[in-house]
GROMACS .gro file of C-alpha atoms in nm:
model
  264
    1MET     CA    1  -0.862  -0.864  -2.193
    2ALA     CA    2  -1.132  -0.681  -1.998
    3THR     CA    3  -1.321  -1.010  -1.969
    4VAL     CA    4  -1.005  -1.187  -1.854
    5GLN     CA    5  -0.945  -0.915  -1.598
    6LEU     CA    6  -1.300  -0.946  -1.464
    7GLY     CA    7  -1.258  -1.323  -1.433
    8LEU     CA    8  -0.931  -1.281  -1.244
    9PHE     CA    9  -1.086  -1.036  -1.001
   10ALA     CA   10  -1.373  -1.281  -0.943
   11LEU     CA   11  -1.117  -1.555  -0.873
   12ALA     CA   12  -0.940  -1.322  -0.628
   13VAL     CA   13  -1.267  -1.276  -0.438
   14VAL     CA   14  -1.314  -1.653  -0.418
   15LEU     CA   15  -0.959  -1.695  -0.285
   16LEU     CA   16  -1.020  -1.421  -0.030
   17VAL     CA   17  -1.323  -1.611   0.101
   18VAL     CA   18  -1.113  -1.930   0.119
   19VAL     CA   19  -0.841  -1.749   0.316
   20TRP     CA   20  -1.106  -1.616   0.554
   21ARG     CA   21  -1.220  -1.973   0.631
   22LEU     CA   22  -0.879  -2.139   0.652
   23ARG     CA   23  -0.608  -2.118   0.916
   24GLY     CA   24  -0.232  -2.172   0.931
   25ARG     CA   25  -0.010  -2.256   0.636
   26GLY     CA   26  -0.303  -2.337   0.410
   27ALA     CA   27  -0.434  -1.985   0.444
   28ALA     CA   28  -0.087  -1.840   0.377
   29THR     CA   29  -0.054  -2.047   0.058
   30VAL     CA   30  -0.394  -1.941  -0.071
   31ALA     CA   31  -0.319  -1.579   0.022
   32GLY     CA   32   0.000  -1.596  -0.185
   33ALA     CA   33  -0.196  -1.732  -0.479
   34GLY     CA   34  -0.451  -1.455  -0.434
   35PHE     CA   35  -0.176  -1.192  -0.440
   36ALA     CA   36  -0.045  -1.335  -0.768
   37VAL     CA   37  -0.396  -1.335  -0.917
   38VAL     CA   38  -0.455  -0.971  -0.819
   39MET     CA   39  -0.123  -0.862  -0.969
   40LEU     CA   40  -0.201  -1.051  -1.289
   41ALA     CA   41  -0.546  -0.891  -1.301
   42ALA     CA   42  -0.395  -0.545  -1.269
   43THR     CA   43  -0.149  -0.632  -1.545
   44ALA     CA   44  -0.404  -0.781  -1.787
   45PRO     CA   45  -0.505  -0.462  -1.977
   46SER     CA   46  -0.139  -0.392  -2.062
   47LEU     CA   47  -0.051  -0.740  -2.190
   48THR     CA   48   0.003  -0.756  -2.564
   49THR     CA   49   0.213  -0.936  -2.822
   50ALA     CA   50   0.229  -0.635  -3.053
   51VAL     CA   51   0.572  -0.492  -3.132
   52VAL     CA   52   0.589  -0.128  -3.019
   53GLY     CA   53   0.849   0.148  -3.025
   54MET     CA   54   1.053   0.271  -2.731
   55ASP     CA   55   0.814   0.553  -2.643
   56ALA     CA   56   0.503   0.331  -2.642
   57ALA     CA   57   0.684   0.056  -2.451
   58ALA     CA   58   0.803   0.302  -2.185
   59ASN     CA   59   0.451   0.443  -2.154
   60ARG     CA   60   0.306   0.094  -2.102
   61VAL     CA   61   0.577  -0.031  -1.864
   62LEU     CA   62   0.585   0.278  -1.643
   63LYS     CA   63   0.207   0.300  -1.619
   64LEU     CA   64   0.197  -0.067  -1.527
   65ALA     CA   65   0.472  -0.018  -1.268
   66HIS     CA   66   0.274   0.271  -1.120
   67ILE     CA   67  -0.043   0.061  -1.091
   68LEU     CA   68   0.126  -0.249  -0.947
   69ALA     CA   69   0.328  -0.047  -0.696
   70CYS     CA   70   0.011   0.126  -0.578
   71VAL     CA   71  -0.159  -0.213  -0.537
   72VAL     CA   72   0.127  -0.339  -0.319
   73TRP     CA   73   0.169  -0.020  -0.117
   74LEU     CA   74  -0.196   0.070  -0.052
   75GLY     CA   75  -0.310  -0.291  -0.015
   76GLY     CA   76  -0.039  -0.357   0.241
   77LEU     CA   77  -0.125  -0.041   0.435
   78PHE     CA   78  -0.494  -0.135   0.451
   79VAL     CA   79  -0.407  -0.481   0.587
   80LEU     CA   80  -0.158  -0.339   0.838
   81ALA     CA   81  -0.405  -0.077   0.959
   82ALA     CA   82  -0.672  -0.342   1.016
   83ALA     CA   83  -0.423  -0.580   1.184
   84GLY     CA   84  -0.282  -0.306   1.406
   85LEU     CA   85  -0.621  -0.191   1.529
   86ARG     CA   86  -0.721  -0.552   1.596
   87ALA     CA   87  -0.393  -0.632   1.775
   88ARG     CA   88  -0.451  -0.355   2.030
   89ARG     CA   89  -0.647  -0.607   2.241
   90SER     CA   90  -0.369  -0.867   2.240
   91GLY     CA   91  -0.108  -0.713   2.471
   92ALA     CA   92   0.264  -0.783   2.431
   93ASP     CA   93   0.211  -1.079   2.195
   94GLY     CA   94   0.009  -0.859   1.962
   95ALA     CA   95   0.277  -0.590   1.975
   96GLY     CA   96   0.544  -0.836   1.864
   97ALA     CA   97   0.327  -0.977   1.586
   98PHE     CA   98   0.240  -0.632   1.452
   99GLU     CA   99   0.603  -0.522   1.463
  100ARG     CA  100   0.709  -0.831   1.266
  101MET     CA  101   0.437  -0.765   1.007
  102TRP     CA  102   0.558  -0.410   0.958
  103VAL     CA  103   0.925  -0.507   0.931
  104ARG     CA  104   0.842  -0.767   0.664
  105PHE     CA  105   0.619  -0.526   0.474
  106SER     CA  106   0.867  -0.237   0.490
  107ALA     CA  107   1.089  -0.388   0.218
  108TRP     CA  108   0.788  -0.424  -0.013
  109ALA     CA  109   0.673  -0.074   0.078
  110MET     CA  110   1.011   0.080  -0.004
  111GLY     CA  111   1.023  -0.099  -0.338
  112ALA     CA  112   0.672   0.026  -0.411
  113VAL     CA  113   0.765   0.382  -0.314
  114ILE     CA  114   1.063   0.373  -0.549
  115ALA     CA  115   0.844   0.244  -0.834
  116VAL     CA  116   0.570   0.499  -0.761
  117GLY     CA  117   0.823   0.780  -0.737
  118VAL     CA  118   1.000   0.706  -1.065
  119SER     CA  119   0.689   0.625  -1.268
  120GLY     CA  120   0.495   0.910  -1.107
  121LEU     CA  121   0.759   1.168  -1.197
  122TRP     CA  122   0.758   1.047  -1.555
  123LEU     CA  123   0.376   1.052  -1.577
  124THR     CA  124   0.373   1.402  -1.428
  125TRP     CA  125   0.619   1.520  -1.692
  126VAL     CA  126   0.407   1.363  -1.967
  127HIS     CA  127   0.081   1.525  -1.851
  128VAL     CA  128   0.195   1.854  -1.693
  129GLY     CA  129   0.401   2.098  -1.897
  130SER     CA  130   0.476   2.365  -1.633
  131PHE     CA  131   0.434   2.438  -1.263
  132ALA     CA  132   0.159   2.689  -1.346
  133GLN     CA  133  -0.053   2.408  -1.489
  134PHE     CA  134  -0.079   2.257  -1.139
  135VAL     CA  135  -0.312   2.543  -1.041
  136THR     CA  136  -0.453   2.664  -1.374
  137THR     CA  137  -0.597   2.333  -1.502
  138PRO     CA  138  -0.842   2.085  -1.343
  139TYR     CA  139  -0.603   1.796  -1.410
  140GLY     CA  140  -0.316   1.981  -1.243
  141ARG     CA  141  -0.521   2.067  -0.933
  142TYR     CA  142  -0.637   1.709  -0.882
  143LEU     CA  143  -0.283   1.584  -0.938
  144LEU     CA  144  -0.152   1.836  -0.685
  145ILE     CA  145  -0.399   1.702  -0.425
  146LYS     CA  146  -0.282   1.349  -0.501
  147LEU     CA  147   0.084   1.449  -0.467
  148VAL     CA  148   0.019   1.612  -0.129
  149LEU     CA  149  -0.152   1.294  -0.004
  150VAL     CA  150   0.130   1.073  -0.132
  151ALA     CA  151   0.391   1.302   0.026
  152GLY     CA  152   0.208   1.267   0.358
  153MET     CA  153   0.212   0.887   0.323
  154VAL     CA  154   0.585   0.888   0.249
  155ALA     CA  155   0.650   1.117   0.547
  156ALA     CA  156   0.454   0.881   0.774
  157GLY     CA  157   0.654   0.586   0.641
  158VAL     CA  158   0.981   0.767   0.709
  159TYR     CA  159   0.858   0.846   1.061
  160ASN     CA  160   0.783   0.477   1.116
  161VAL     CA  161   1.123   0.361   0.990
  162ARG     CA  162   1.339   0.631   1.148
  163VAL     CA  163   1.154   0.701   1.475
  164LEU     CA  164   0.890   0.447   1.579
  165ILE     CA  165   1.058   0.116   1.493
  166PRO     CA  166   1.395   0.217   1.651
  167ALA     CA  167   1.207   0.338   1.962
  168ILE     CA  168   1.025   0.004   1.990
  169ARG     CA  169   1.351  -0.186   1.953
  170ARG     CA  170   1.523   0.027   2.217
  171ALA     CA  171   1.238  -0.034   2.459
  172ARG     CA  172   1.248  -0.407   2.387
  173LEU     CA  173   1.625  -0.421   2.448
  174ALA     CA  174   1.577  -0.232   2.775
  175GLY     CA  175   1.305  -0.476   2.884
  176ASP     CA  176   1.044  -0.198   2.898
  177GLU     CA  177   0.738  -0.397   2.784
  178GLY     CA  178   0.502  -0.117   2.882
  179THR     CA  179   0.664   0.120   2.633
  180VAL     CA  180   0.673  -0.155   2.367
  181VAL     CA  181   0.300  -0.215   2.401
  182ARG     CA  182   0.221   0.157   2.408
  183LEU     CA  183   0.422   0.234   2.095
  184ALA     CA  184   0.346  -0.083   1.895
  185LEU     CA  185  -0.022  -0.121   1.980
  186HIS     CA  186  -0.145   0.233   2.035
  187HIS     CA  187   0.079   0.483   1.857
  188PHE     CA  188   0.203   0.275   1.562
  189PRO     CA  189  -0.143   0.158   1.440
  190LYS     CA  190  -0.272   0.517   1.450
  191VAL     CA  191   0.008   0.630   1.217
  192VAL     CA  192  -0.054   0.337   0.980
  193ALA     CA  193  -0.430   0.402   0.990
  194ALA     CA  194  -0.366   0.767   0.898
  195GLU     CA  195  -0.156   0.645   0.603
  196ALA     CA  196  -0.441   0.417   0.496
  197VAL     CA  197  -0.689   0.706   0.511
  198ALA     CA  198  -0.456   0.913   0.292
  199GLY     CA  199  -0.437   0.614   0.056
  200ILE     CA  200  -0.816   0.610   0.030
  201GLY     CA  201  -0.798   0.979  -0.056
  202VAL     CA  202  -0.553   0.897  -0.336
  203LEU     CA  203  -0.792   0.637  -0.478
  204LEU     CA  204  -1.080   0.887  -0.464
  205VAL     CA  205  -0.876   1.144  -0.660
  206VAL     CA  206  -0.757   0.903  -0.933
  207PRO     CA  207  -1.090   0.894  -1.129
  208PHE     CA  208  -1.066   1.271  -1.177
  209LEU     CA  209  -0.724   1.244  -1.343
  210SER     CA  210  -0.856   1.219  -1.696
  211GLY     CA  211  -0.703   1.391  -1.993
  212SER     CA  212  -0.388   1.598  -1.950
  213ALA     CA  213  -0.295   1.936  -1.809
  214ARG     CA  214  -0.096   2.000  -2.126
  215LYS     CA  215  -0.408   1.957  -2.341
  216GLN     CA  216  -0.631   2.155  -2.104
  217ALA     CA  217  -0.382   2.444  -2.121
  218ASP     CA  218  -0.345   2.410  -2.501
  219GLY     CA  219   0.025   2.345  -2.449
  220ALA     CA  220   0.274   2.134  -2.638
  221ALA     CA  221   0.286   1.758  -2.590
  222ALA     CA  222   0.573   1.601  -2.397
  223GLY     CA  223   0.876   1.492  -2.594
  224PRO     CA  224   0.932   1.125  -2.680
  225PHE     CA  225   1.093   0.879  -2.440
  226ASP     CA  226   1.458   0.845  -2.543
  227TRP     CA  227   1.787   0.719  -2.405
  228GLU     CA  228   1.855   1.046  -2.223
  229THR     CA  229   1.524   1.015  -2.040
  230PHE     CA  230   1.605   0.651  -1.965
  231GLY     CA  231   1.942   0.753  -1.818
  232ILE     CA  232   1.782   1.013  -1.591
  233GLY     CA  233   1.528   0.756  -1.475
  234ALA     CA  234   1.797   0.496  -1.407
  235LEU     CA  235   1.996   0.749  -1.204
  236LEU     CA  236   1.682   0.837  -1.007
  237VAL     CA  237   1.623   0.468  -0.928
  238VAL     CA  238   1.980   0.430  -0.799
  239LEU     CA  239   1.951   0.742  -0.581
  240LEU     CA  240   1.617   0.631  -0.434
  241ILE     CA  241   1.748   0.282  -0.357
  242ALA     CA  242   2.056   0.432  -0.189
  243ALA     CA  243   1.842   0.670   0.017
  244CYS     CA  244   1.603   0.394   0.132
  245THR     CA  245   1.891   0.159   0.216
  246ALA     CA  246   2.066   0.429   0.418
  247ALA     CA  247   1.745   0.510   0.607
  248VAL     CA  248   1.691   0.145   0.701
  249ARG     CA  249   2.053   0.093   0.813
  250LEU     CA  250   2.059   0.410   1.021
  251GLY     CA  251   1.731   0.311   1.184
  252ALA     CA  252   1.865  -0.038   1.261
  253ASP     CA  253   2.189   0.098   1.407
  254ARG     CA  254   2.019   0.336   1.651
  255PRO     CA  255   1.883   0.072   1.893
  256ALA     CA  256   2.222  -0.106   1.902
  257ALA     CA  257   2.404   0.221   1.967
  258ALA     CA  258   2.158   0.314   2.241
  259ALA     CA  259   2.195  -0.026   2.405
  260GLY     CA  260   2.575  -0.004   2.395
  261ALA     CA  261   2.597   0.346   2.539
  262PRO     CA  262   2.552   0.257   2.910
  263ALA     CA  263   2.810  -0.021   2.887
  264ALA     CA  264   3.063   0.218   2.738
   0.00000   0.00000   0.00000
């Protein structure tokens, strides 16, 4: 499977070169194929036909969900940061294009955040037995750094959805193109670039997350994955989806409410 994974990554590089040379719909089609290849490559080490128990299956599925969600979230942020910085020279047209990119990516980003949150909490429980182990073990300290970086990325995403995007829409409804360009091409890309830098920090920390804080502290191993754990995870997924949906709807309603206020 390692050989298969290497071959898939090589194919992804070839497709990336093809996308770089193409334009229009052809490039979009190849880019979609490249995305599928990258996701399959990330999945390859976990693919197996062996029959496993509930605990092993949960371990494999949640780890895979964590990896794939990180690929979508961080990869999208890197592309958006590059596109935003490049669009700063394009004026109002670039502002509209960058805003549309972010709106389309936001649904993927929220799904990725939900997957990262649920799988990350479970992985933290598996590898960290107490809050003290966050500061008394090397694994815990590196994980704490990673959690701080991820929390900063989530906070920046919330700021984009609840503050920046509604402000851009209000300015667009008011016909204030100067404010649209300033927010979409100067302020917005800086926030996304900061998220991307934090994402690079996360990737730099990941190689140091070897072993387990439980083992380093000579503590007991985590209990097995059971139906009670599954129920807690399912409830967490529902709550996260509800919170993300509410955030998006409130952000979408603010420009309309602001536009309707003078008329009232």
